[in-house]
């Protein structure tokens, strides 16, 4: 109805935005996919091809491909498709070229693609492929066979099928020729070597493979907000006062001076650099998406914005790596890195500013939209020339504000804690880079400690396996919280993890289950009480109803700690465990 529309209009003000109109739901979704490690493909057939290949072949380390073929045309077609979508032709080392000279005819011309000539037989294929597979500067190999006088598809397949077992990088083949190559393809498929009827298809699949690996590398970085120390700490209270004053006045648009003071509080340069002959205009922006919350925007700004629409999107928060990858999606990034622009020295600073900008977005949830356009970049420096900041409607509640799609590292759950006989320890959420420390921690646990924690024996080899520790160290902080107690090295070296506490939200209810493990070297020092108290505090902050646990009756130390913290204990004789319950709704 009209009255309902009027109400919506008051709560979600219509803003004359130059950035929200630049994107579509599809571009936002693709940005979410990239940030989540998901790779979109163009066709349904590509989806099934990738599913099969990833089950048969190892992930690629990079985008460099070596092509071996008995004909120039198909090899050049593969290279064209490879480079068209960002792939690269591997540069062969002198050792590889020398090895190929020893197995190929004297008139062979060195280079990649490796053209082993039209008279190549199965034996020549095997020898050439064996050489190129040793190339360390190549991330994958594509072997192309075109039916010619000496090229027998079936014999060649028999000769090269064993290479699949020796490879630690993708090994693809394109057996051209239709029905005449069917038997050879079957041999290769049984050896888990993917086959393609056309070389351009194989090259496109390799591009998908390196992009997928590239996405995953960024995925396993956990963004962390900057430490609140020194001159680098954002002036959050100053920003809060500016925003509160605007909201109390019923305003959703900040003045230019207010906007400049806010970005200056997060150490973004507000004074444009001195004019220079070489200069680029950049745009930083953020806008709300109804499904994924705040979305960051980077691209070519100024007059180029609407002409070229050269932009990329990502989800906050960002690390420096993620910021650079966001920038790499644009053509303006290539301009910045070119010798003609003389701006390559500003790329690192631009990535740093993009990270700071993402921190502003994460922390200041009342900000609805920011447009910094242009951000002037030239050899003399970087600075804001123009910007706009809009706020959410004044009558919105904090609960109604858009939530971040990706939760940042929960820095608020870090404490320095005094432990008797140990001094000061650090209690903090786990990070992905803690995997080596976690492996060492498990080496300090006795069989008895392991049994009391897991209710059954678990071998050390199993506990420190990379796959298991990766799942433990890289967690979704919305679903679980894992605290580690780190004891610093008094000599300034690497510290050690001496205890671990987990709070895992249970499905279907608003309860969370706790578990605590303490190194045998540091038991009975008060670590259990400190950890459990902090887990209860986190449960309260995360609005959990109850914290529960099952404890073995013989684990008297954990039972005593739980009672001390305030848990109610009850013996379950059927399950032969002690049930510990802390009801946060009544305490």
Coordinates of C-alpha atoms in Angstrom, one line a residue:
X1 CA 0.0 0.0 0.0
X2 CA 1.0 3.6 -0.3
X3 CA 1.4 4.0 3.5
X4 CA 3.6 0.9 3.6
X5 CA 5.8 2.2 0.8
X6 CA 6.1 5.5 2.6
X7 CA 7.2 3.7 5.7
X8 CA 9.8 1.7 3.8
X9 CA 11.0 4.9 2.2
X10 CA 11.6 6.4 5.6
X11 CA 13.6 3.4 6.7
X12 CA 15.6 2.9 3.5
X13 CA 16.2 6.3 2.0
X14 CA 16.5 6.7 -1.7
X15 CA 20.1 7.8 -2.4
X16 CA 21.4 9.4 -5.6
X17 CA 24.2 6.8 -5.8
X18 CA 26.7 6.6 -8.6
X19 CA 28.0 3.2 -7.4
X20 CA 25.0 1.0 -6.7
X21 CA 23.8 1.6 -10.3
X22 CA 27.1 0.3 -11.6
X23 CA 26.6 -3.3 -10.4
X24 CA 24.1 -6.1 -10.9
X25 CA 23.1 -8.9 -8.6
X26 CA 25.1 -11.2 -10.9
X27 CA 28.4 -9.2 -10.4
X28 CA 27.8 -9.2 -6.6
X29 CA 27.2 -13.0 -6.6
X30 CA 30.4 -13.6 -8.6
X31 CA 32.3 -11.5 -6.0
X32 CA 30.8 -13.6 -3.2
X33 CA 31.8 -16.7 -5.1
X34 CA 35.4 -15.5 -5.4
X35 CA 35.6 -14.6 -1.7
X36 CA 34.2 -18.0 -0.8
X37 CA 36.5 -20.1 -3.0
X38 CA 33.8 -21.0 -5.5
X39 CA 34.6 -20.7 -9.2
X40 CA 31.7 -19.9 -11.6
X41 CA 31.9 -21.6 -15.0
X42 CA 30.3 -20.5 -18.2
X43 CA 28.4 -23.7 -19.2
X44 CA 26.9 -26.7 -17.6
X45 CA 29.3 -29.0 -19.5
X46 CA 32.2 -27.1 -17.8
X47 CA 30.6 -27.8 -14.4
X48 CA 30.6 -31.5 -15.0
X49 CA 34.1 -31.5 -16.6
X50 CA 35.5 -29.7 -13.6
X51 CA 33.9 -32.1 -11.1
X52 CA 35.5 -35.0 -12.9
X53 CA 38.9 -33.4 -13.3
X54 CA 39.2 -32.2 -9.7
X55 CA 38.4 -35.8 -8.6
X56 CA 41.2 -37.2 -10.9
X57 CA 43.9 -34.6 -10.9
X58 CA 45.9 -32.6 -8.3
X59 CA 45.3 -28.9 -7.9
X60 CA 47.5 -26.7 -9.9
X61 CA 50.0 -24.4 -8.2
X62 CA 49.8 -21.6 -10.8
X63 CA 48.7 -20.6 -14.3
X64 CA 51.8 -21.7 -16.4
X65 CA 51.1 -24.5 -18.9
X66 CA 53.4 -26.6 -21.1
X67 CA 51.9 -27.8 -24.4
X68 CA 53.2 -30.8 -26.3
X69 CA 51.8 -31.4 -29.8
X70 CA 52.6 -33.0 -33.1
X71 CA 51.0 -30.1 -35.1
X72 CA 51.3 -26.3 -34.8
X73 CA 47.7 -25.3 -35.5
X74 CA 46.1 -27.1 -32.5
X75 CA 48.9 -26.1 -30.2
X76 CA 48.6 -22.4 -31.1
X77 CA 44.8 -22.7 -30.6
X78 CA 45.4 -24.0 -27.1
X79 CA 47.8 -21.1 -26.3
X80 CA 45.4 -18.5 -27.7
X81 CA 42.6 -19.8 -25.4
X82 CA 45.0 -20.1 -22.5
X83 CA 46.2 -16.5 -22.7
X84 CA 42.8 -15.2 -23.5
X85 CA 41.6 -15.9 -19.9
X86 CA 44.8 -15.1 -17.9
X87 CA 46.7 -18.4 -18.3
X88 CA 50.4 -18.3 -19.2
X89 CA 52.8 -20.3 -21.4
X90 CA 55.5 -21.8 -19.2
X91 CA 59.1 -20.7 -19.9
X92 CA 61.2 -23.8 -20.4
X93 CA 64.5 -24.0 -18.5
X94 CA 67.8 -24.6 -20.3
X95 CA 67.8 -28.1 -18.7
X96 CA 64.4 -28.9 -20.2
X97 CA 65.4 -27.6 -23.7
X98 CA 68.6 -29.6 -23.6
X99 CA 66.7 -32.7 -22.6
X100 CA 64.2 -32.2 -25.5
X101 CA 67.1 -31.8 -27.9
X102 CA 68.4 -35.2 -26.9
X103 CA 65.1 -36.9 -27.7
X104 CA 63.7 -34.9 -30.7
X105 CA 65.0 -34.6 -34.3
X106 CA 67.8 -32.1 -35.1
X107 CA 65.4 -29.8 -36.9
X108 CA 63.3 -29.2 -33.7
X109 CA 62.8 -25.6 -32.9
X110 CA 63.1 -25.0 -29.1
X111 CA 60.1 -23.3 -27.4
X112 CA 56.7 -23.8 -25.8
X113 CA 54.5 -25.1 -27.3
X114 CA 56.8 -28.1 -27.8
X115 CA 56.1 -29.2 -31.4
X116 CA 57.5 -32.7 -31.6
X117 CA 56.8 -32.7 -35.4
X118 CA 54.3 -34.4 -37.6
X119 CA 56.3 -37.7 -37.9
X120 CA 56.2 -38.2 -34.1
X121 CA 55.4 -41.8 -33.0
X122 CA 54.4 -43.1 -29.6
X123 CA 58.0 -43.5 -28.4
X124 CA 58.8 -39.9 -29.2
X125 CA 55.7 -38.7 -27.4
X126 CA 56.7 -40.7 -24.3
X127 CA 60.3 -39.3 -24.3
X128 CA 59.2 -35.7 -24.9
X129 CA 56.5 -35.8 -22.2
X130 CA 58.8 -37.4 -19.7
X131 CA 61.2 -34.5 -20.2
X132 CA 58.7 -31.7 -19.9
X133 CA 57.0 -33.2 -16.8
X134 CA 60.3 -32.4 -14.9
X135 CA 60.0 -28.7 -15.7
X136 CA 59.8 -26.9 -12.3
X137 CA 58.6 -23.6 -13.9
X138 CA 55.5 -25.3 -15.3
X139 CA 52.2 -25.8 -13.4
X140 CA 50.6 -28.3 -15.8
X141 CA 51.0 -30.2 -19.0
X142 CA 48.7 -30.5 -22.0
X143 CA 49.5 -33.2 -24.6
X144 CA 47.8 -32.9 -28.0
X145 CA 47.6 -35.6 -30.6
X146 CA 46.5 -35.0 -34.2
X147 CA 46.0 -38.2 -36.3
X148 CA 48.9 -38.3 -38.7
X149 CA 50.9 -41.0 -40.5
X150 CA 53.1 -42.0 -37.6
X151 CA 50.8 -41.0 -34.6
X152 CA 48.9 -44.0 -33.4
X153 CA 46.4 -42.8 -30.7
X154 CA 46.1 -46.1 -29.0
X155 CA 49.9 -46.9 -28.8
X156 CA 50.6 -43.3 -27.7
X157 CA 48.0 -43.6 -24.9
X158 CA 49.6 -46.8 -23.7
X159 CA 53.0 -45.1 -23.6
X160 CA 52.0 -42.0 -21.6
X161 CA 49.3 -43.4 -19.3
X162 CA 51.7 -44.2 -16.5
X163 CA 52.6 -40.5 -16.1
X164 CA 49.4 -39.8 -14.3
X165 CA 50.6 -41.6 -11.3
X166 CA 53.9 -39.7 -11.2
X167 CA 52.5 -36.2 -11.5
X168 CA 51.9 -33.7 -8.7
X169 CA 50.4 -31.2 -11.2
X170 CA 47.6 -31.4 -13.7
X171 CA 48.1 -33.7 -16.8
X172 CA 45.6 -33.2 -19.6
X173 CA 45.4 -34.6 -23.1
X174 CA 43.5 -33.7 -26.2
X175 CA 43.1 -36.7 -28.5
X176 CA 41.7 -35.2 -31.8
X177 CA 40.1 -37.3 -34.5
X178 CA 36.7 -38.5 -33.4
X179 CA 36.0 -42.3 -33.5
X180 CA 39.5 -43.2 -34.5
X181 CA 40.9 -42.1 -31.2
X182 CA 38.2 -43.7 -29.0
X183 CA 40.3 -46.6 -27.8
X184 CA 43.2 -44.4 -26.8
X185 CA 40.8 -42.1 -24.9
X186 CA 39.4 -45.0 -23.0
X187 CA 42.9 -46.1 -22.0
X188 CA 43.7 -42.6 -20.7
X189 CA 40.4 -42.2 -18.9
X190 CA 41.0 -45.5 -17.1
X191 CA 44.3 -44.1 -16.0
X192 CA 42.5 -41.0 -14.6
X193 CA 43.9 -38.7 -17.3
X194 CA 41.2 -36.3 -18.5
X195 CA 40.7 -36.3 -22.3
X196 CA 39.3 -33.5 -24.5
X197 CA 38.2 -33.6 -28.1
X198 CA 39.6 -30.1 -28.8
X199 CA 42.7 -28.3 -27.4
X200 CA 40.9 -25.1 -26.7
X201 CA 38.5 -26.9 -24.4
X202 CA 41.5 -28.4 -22.5
X203 CA 43.1 -24.9 -22.2
X204 CA 39.9 -23.4 -20.9
X205 CA 39.6 -26.2 -18.3
X206 CA 43.2 -25.5 -17.2
X207 CA 42.3 -21.9 -16.7
X208 CA 39.4 -22.9 -14.5
X209 CA 41.8 -25.1 -12.5
X210 CA 44.3 -22.4 -11.7
X211 CA 41.6 -19.9 -10.9
X212 CA 40.0 -22.3 -8.5
X213 CA 43.3 -22.9 -6.7
X214 CA 43.9 -19.1 -6.7
X215 CA 40.6 -18.5 -5.1
X216 CA 41.3 -21.1 -2.4
X217 CA 44.6 -19.6 -1.5
X218 CA 42.9 -16.3 -0.7
X219 CA 40.1 -18.1 1.2
X220 CA 42.4 -19.5 3.8
X221 CA 43.5 -16.1 5.0
X222 CA 41.6 -14.8 8.0
X223 CA 41.2 -11.0 8.0
X224 CA 42.2 -9.4 11.3
X225 CA 41.4 -5.9 12.4
X226 CA 44.4 -3.7 13.3
X227 CA 45.7 -3.6 16.8
X228 CA 44.5 -0.7 19.0
X229 CA 47.9 0.7 19.7
X230 CA 50.1 3.6 18.8
X231 CA 49.3 6.1 16.0
X232 CA 47.9 3.4 13.8
X233 CA 44.8 2.8 15.9
X234 CA 41.6 4.3 14.3
X235 CA 40.0 7.1 16.3
X236 CA 36.7 5.3 16.7
X237 CA 35.2 7.5 19.4
X238 CA 35.7 10.5 17.2
X239 CA 33.9 8.8 14.4
X240 CA 31.1 7.6 16.7
X241 CA 30.5 11.2 17.9
X242 CA 30.2 12.5 14.3
X243 CA 27.8 9.7 13.3
X244 CA 25.7 10.1 16.5
X245 CA 25.3 13.9 16.0
X246 CA 24.1 13.3 12.4
X247 CA 21.6 10.6 13.5
X248 CA 20.3 12.8 16.3
X249 CA 19.7 15.6 13.8
X250 CA 17.8 13.1 11.6
X251 CA 20.4 13.4 8.8
X252 CA 21.4 10.5 6.5
X253 CA 24.0 12.4 4.5
X254 CA 27.2 13.7 6.1
X255 CA 28.7 17.0 5.2
X256 CA 32.0 17.0 3.3
X257 CA 33.9 18.1 6.4
X258 CA 32.3 15.3 8.5
X259 CA 33.1 12.7 5.8
X260 CA 36.7 13.9 5.6
X261 CA 37.1 13.7 9.4
X262 CA 35.8 10.1 9.4
X263 CA 38.1 8.7 6.8
X264 CA 41.0 10.7 8.3
X265 CA 40.3 8.9 11.6
X266 CA 41.1 5.6 9.8
X267 CA 44.3 7.1 8.3
X268 CA 43.1 7.5 4.8
X269 CA 44.8 10.6 3.2
X270 CA 42.4 13.5 2.8
X271 CA 44.7 16.0 1.0
X272 CA 45.1 15.4 -2.7
X273 CA 48.8 15.1 -3.7
X274 CA 50.6 17.8 -5.6
X275 CA 49.7 17.7 -9.3
X276 CA 51.9 15.6 -11.6
X277 CA 52.1 14.8 -15.3
X278 CA 51.2 11.1 -14.7
X279 CA 48.1 10.6 -12.6
X280 CA 45.2 8.1 -12.2
X281 CA 41.8 8.6 -10.7
X282 CA 40.6 5.7 -8.5
X283 CA 37.2 5.0 -6.8
X284 CA 36.8 3.3 -3.4
X285 CA 33.2 2.6 -2.5
X286 CA 30.8 0.5 -0.3
X287 CA 27.1 -0.1 -0.7
X288 CA 24.6 -2.5 1.0
X289 CA 23.5 -5.6 -0.7
X290 CA 20.1 -7.1 0.5
X291 CA 21.6 -10.6 0.8
X292 CA 25.3 -10.2 1.5
X293 CA 25.5 -6.9 3.5
X294 CA 28.2 -4.4 2.8
X295 CA 30.0 -4.8 -0.5
X296 CA 33.3 -3.1 -1.3
X297 CA 34.0 -1.5 -4.7
X298 CA 37.3 -0.6 -6.4
X299 CA 38.0 0.6 -9.9
X300 CA 38.8 3.4 -12.3
X301 CA 37.3 6.6 -11.0
X302 CA 36.7 10.1 -12.2
X303 CA 35.4 10.5 -15.8
X304 CA 36.4 6.9 -16.6
X305 CA 33.9 5.4 -14.1
X306 CA 30.7 5.6 -16.2
X307 CA 32.5 5.3 -19.6
X308 CA 34.4 2.0 -18.9
X309 CA 32.8 0.6 -15.7
X310 CA 36.1 -0.9 -14.9
X311 CA 35.3 -2.0 -11.3
X312 CA 35.7 -5.0 -9.1
X313 CA 33.8 -6.1 -5.9
X314 CA 34.6 -7.9 -2.8
X315 CA 33.3 -8.6 0.7
X316 CA 34.9 -7.0 3.8
X317 CA 37.1 -7.4 5.7
X318 CA 40.2 -7.5 3.6
X319 CA 43.8 -8.6 4.1
X320 CA 46.5 -7.0 1.9
X321 CA 46.5 -10.1 -0.3
X322 CA 42.7 -10.0 -0.8
X323 CA 42.9 -6.2 -1.5
X324 CA 45.6 -6.8 -4.1
X325 CA 43.5 -9.5 -5.7
X326 CA 40.5 -7.3 -5.8
X327 CA 42.6 -4.6 -7.6
X328 CA 43.9 -7.2 -10.0
X329 CA 40.4 -7.8 -11.4
X330 CA 40.5 -4.3 -13.0
X331 CA 42.2 -2.9 -16.1
X332 CA 43.2 0.2 -14.1
X333 CA 45.5 -2.1 -12.0
X334 CA 47.4 -2.9 -15.2
X335 CA 47.7 0.8 -15.9
X336 CA 49.1 1.5 -12.4
X337 CA 51.7 -1.2 -12.9
X338 CA 52.8 -0.1 -16.3
X339 CA 56.2 1.6 -16.8
X340 CA 54.5 4.5 -18.7
X341 CA 52.3 5.5 -15.7
X342 CA 55.3 5.6 -13.2
X343 CA 52.9 4.5 -10.5
X344 CA 54.0 1.0 -9.7
X345 CA 55.4 2.2 -6.4
X346 CA 51.9 3.3 -5.2
X347 CA 50.3 -0.1 -5.7
X348 CA 51.3 -1.4 -2.2
X349 CA 50.1 1.8 -0.6
X350 CA 46.8 1.6 -2.5
X351 CA 46.3 -2.0 -1.2
X352 CA 47.1 -0.8 2.3
X353 CA 44.5 2.0 2.0
X354 CA 41.9 -0.5 0.7
X355 CA 42.5 -2.6 3.8
X356 CA 42.0 0.4 6.1
X357 CA 38.9 1.3 4.2
X358 CA 37.5 -2.2 4.7
X359 CA 38.2 -1.8 8.5
X360 CA 36.2 1.4 8.5
X361 CA 33.3 -0.4 6.8
X362 CA 33.4 -3.3 9.3
X363 CA 33.5 -1.2 12.4
X364 CA 31.2 1.6 11.5
X365 CA 27.9 -0.3 10.9
X366 CA 25.8 2.9 10.8
X367 CA 27.5 3.9 7.5
X368 CA 25.3 2.8 4.6
X369 CA 27.3 3.9 1.6
X370 CA 30.6 5.6 0.9
X371 CA 31.9 6.9 -2.4
X372 CA 35.5 8.2 -2.6
X373 CA 35.7 9.4 -6.2
X374 CA 38.2 10.3 -7.2
X375 CA 41.0 9.1 -5.1
X376 CA 44.0 10.7 -6.9
X377 CA 47.1 8.6 -7.4
X378 CA 50.3 10.0 -8.8
X379 CA 54.0 9.8 -8.2
X380 CA 53.7 12.5 -5.5
X381 CA 51.3 10.5 -3.4
X382 CA 47.6 9.5 -2.9
X383 CA 44.8 11.6 -1.6
X384 CA 41.0 12.1 -1.6
X385 CA 39.6 14.7 -3.9
X386 CA 35.9 14.1 -3.5
X387 CA 33.7 11.8 -1.3
X388 CA 30.2 11.2 0.0
X389 CA 29.1 9.3 3.0
X390 CA 25.5 8.2 3.7
X391 CA 24.1 6.7 6.9
X392 CA 21.3 4.2 7.5
X393 CA 17.9 5.7 8.5
X394 CA 18.0 7.2 12.0
X395 CA 15.0 5.1 13.2
X396 CA 16.7 1.8 12.5
X397 CA 17.8 -0.3 15.4
X398 CA 21.3 -2.0 15.7
X399 CA 19.6 -5.3 15.1
X400 CA 18.2 -4.2 11.8
X401 CA 21.6 -3.1 10.4
X402 CA 23.0 -5.3 7.6
X403 CA 25.3 -8.0 8.9
X404 CA 28.7 -8.8 7.4
X405 CA 28.7 -11.9 5.2
X406 CA 32.1 -12.8 6.5
X407 CA 32.9 -12.4 10.2
X408 CA 36.3 -10.9 10.9
X409 CA 38.8 -12.2 13.4
X410 CA 37.1 -11.6 16.8
X411 CA 39.7 -9.3 18.3
X412 CA 37.4 -8.4 21.2
X413 CA 38.0 -11.9 22.6
X414 CA 41.7 -11.4 23.4
X415 CA 42.9 -11.0 27.0
X416 CA 46.2 -10.9 28.9
X417 CA 45.7 -13.1 32.0
X418 CA 47.8 -13.7 35.1
X419 CA 48.3 -17.4 35.9
X420 CA 50.0 -18.5 39.1
X421 CA 53.5 -19.8 38.6
X422 CA 53.3 -18.9 34.9
X423 CA 53.1 -15.1 34.8
X424 CA 51.1 -13.4 32.0
X425 CA 49.6 -15.5 29.2
X426 CA 47.6 -14.5 26.2
X427 CA 44.1 -15.9 25.7
X428 CA 42.9 -15.4 22.2
X429 CA 40.8 -17.0 19.3
X430 CA 42.7 -19.5 17.2
X431 CA 44.2 -18.4 13.8
X432 CA 45.0 -20.5 10.7
X433 CA 48.7 -19.9 11.2
X434 CA 48.5 -21.6 14.6
X435 CA 48.7 -25.1 13.0
X436 CA 52.4 -25.7 13.8
X437 CA 51.9 -24.6 17.4
X438 CA 48.9 -26.8 17.7
X439 CA 50.9 -29.8 16.5
X440 CA 53.5 -29.1 19.2
X441 CA 50.7 -28.7 21.8
X442 CA 49.4 -32.2 21.0
X443 CA 52.9 -33.6 21.5
X444 CA 52.6 -32.5 25.2
X445 CA 49.4 -34.5 25.9
X446 CA 49.5 -37.8 27.7
X447 CA 47.3 -40.7 26.7
X448 CA 45.2 -40.1 29.8
X449 CA 44.6 -36.4 28.9
X450 CA 43.6 -37.5 25.3
X451 CA 41.2 -40.1 26.7
X452 CA 39.6 -37.7 29.1
X453 CA 39.1 -35.2 26.2
X454 CA 37.9 -37.5 23.4
X455 CA 36.5 -40.4 25.5
X456 CA 38.6 -42.8 23.6
X457 CA 42.3 -43.1 22.5
X458 CA 43.4 -41.0 19.5
X459 CA 46.9 -41.6 18.1
X460 CA 49.2 -38.6 17.9
X461 CA 49.7 -39.1 14.2
X462 CA 45.9 -38.8 13.7
X463 CA 45.7 -35.7 16.0
X464 CA 48.4 -33.8 14.1
X465 CA 47.4 -34.7 10.6
X466 CA 47.3 -31.6 8.4
X467 CA 43.7 -32.2 7.2
X468 CA 42.5 -32.3 10.8
X469 CA 44.5 -29.4 12.2
X470 CA 43.5 -27.2 9.2
X471 CA 39.8 -27.8 10.1
X472 CA 40.6 -26.9 13.7
X473 CA 42.6 -23.8 13.0
X474 CA 40.5 -22.4 10.2
X475 CA 37.0 -22.0 11.7
X476 CA 33.8 -20.1 11.2
X477 CA 33.7 -17.8 14.2
X478 CA 29.9 -17.5 13.8
X479 CA 29.5 -21.2 14.5
X480 CA 32.2 -21.9 17.0
X481 CA 34.9 -20.2 19.0
X482 CA 38.2 -21.9 19.8
X483 CA 40.4 -20.1 22.3
X484 CA 44.1 -20.9 22.8
X485 CA 46.2 -20.0 25.8
X486 CA 49.6 -18.8 24.5
X487 CA 52.6 -18.6 26.8
X488 CA 55.2 -16.1 25.4
X489 CA 58.8 -17.1 25.1
X490 CA 60.7 -15.1 27.8
X491 CA 63.7 -14.9 25.3
X492 CA 61.5 -13.3 22.6
X493 CA 61.2 -16.4 20.4
X494 CA 58.1 -18.2 19.3
X495 CA 55.6 -18.8 22.1
X496 CA 53.8 -22.1 22.9
X497 CA 50.1 -23.1 23.1
X498 CA 49.5 -24.6 26.6
X499 CA 45.7 -25.0 26.6
X500 CA 42.8 -25.0 24.2
X501 CA 39.1 -24.3 24.9
X502 CA 36.3 -24.8 22.4
X503 CA 32.7 -23.4 22.4
X504 CA 30.7 -25.1 19.6
X505 CA 27.1 -24.0 18.8
X506 CA 24.8 -26.9 18.5
X507 CA 22.4 -27.3 15.6
X508 CA 18.7 -26.9 16.2
X509 CA 19.0 -25.2 19.6
X510 CA 20.5 -22.1 20.9
X511 CA 23.0 -24.0 23.1
X512 CA 26.8 -24.4 22.8
X513 CA 29.0 -27.2 24.0
X514 CA 32.4 -26.6 25.6
X515 CA 35.5 -28.7 25.7
X516 CA 38.9 -27.9 27.3
X517 CA 42.3 -29.5 26.9
X518 CA 45.4 -28.5 28.9
X519 CA 49.0 -29.5 28.4
X520 CA 50.2 -32.0 31.0
X521 CA 53.0 -29.7 31.8
X522 CA 50.6 -26.9 32.9
X523 CA 47.7 -28.6 34.6
X524 CA 46.6 -27.5 38.1
X525 CA 47.8 -23.9 37.5
X526 CA 44.3 -22.3 37.1
X527 CA 44.2 -22.5 33.3
X528 CA 41.0 -24.5 33.2
X529 CA 39.2 -22.0 35.4
X530 CA 40.5 -19.1 33.3
X531 CA 39.5 -20.7 30.0
X532 CA 36.1 -21.8 31.1
X533 CA 35.3 -18.4 32.6
X534 CA 36.2 -16.8 29.2
X535 CA 34.1 -19.3 27.3
X536 CA 31.1 -18.5 29.5
X537 CA 31.8 -14.8 28.9
X538 CA 31.9 -15.4 25.1
X539 CA 28.7 -17.4 25.3
X540 CA 26.9 -14.5 27.0
X541 CA 28.2 -12.0 24.4
X542 CA 27.1 -14.4 21.6
X543 CA 23.6 -14.6 23.1
X544 CA 23.7 -18.3 23.7
X545 CA 21.0 -19.7 26.0
X546 CA 22.9 -22.5 27.6
X547 CA 26.5 -23.9 27.7
X548 CA 26.7 -27.7 28.2
X549 CA 29.2 -30.5 28.2
X550 CA 29.5 -34.2 28.9
X551 CA 32.4 -35.1 31.3
X552 CA 33.7 -38.5 32.1
X553 CA 33.1 -39.3 35.9
X554 CA 36.9 -39.9 36.3
X555 CA 37.7 -36.5 35.0
X556 CA 37.5 -35.0 38.5
X557 CA 39.6 -32.0 37.7
X558 CA 37.2 -30.8 35.0
X559 CA 34.2 -31.5 37.2
X560 CA 35.7 -29.4 39.9
X561 CA 36.5 -26.5 37.5
X562 CA 33.0 -26.6 36.1
X563 CA 31.4 -26.4 39.5
X564 CA 33.7 -23.5 40.5
X565 CA 32.7 -21.5 37.4
X566 CA 29.0 -22.1 38.2
X567 CA 27.9 -25.1 36.2
X568 CA 25.2 -27.4 37.5
X569 CA 26.3 -31.0 37.5
X570 CA 24.2 -34.1 37.2
X571 CA 25.3 -37.8 36.7
X572 CA 23.7 -39.6 33.8
X573 CA 23.9 -43.2 34.7
X574 CA 22.6 -44.4 31.4
X575 CA 25.3 -42.7 29.3
X576 CA 27.9 -42.9 32.1
X577 CA 28.8 -39.2 31.9
X578 CA 28.4 -36.2 34.1
X579 CA 26.1 -33.5 32.5
X580 CA 27.4 -30.0 33.0
X581 CA 24.9 -27.1 32.3
X582 CA 25.3 -23.4 32.6
X583 CA 22.0 -21.5 31.9
X584 CA 22.9 -18.0 30.7
X585 CA 19.2 -17.0 30.8
X586 CA 19.1 -17.1 34.5
X587 CA 22.6 -15.8 35.4

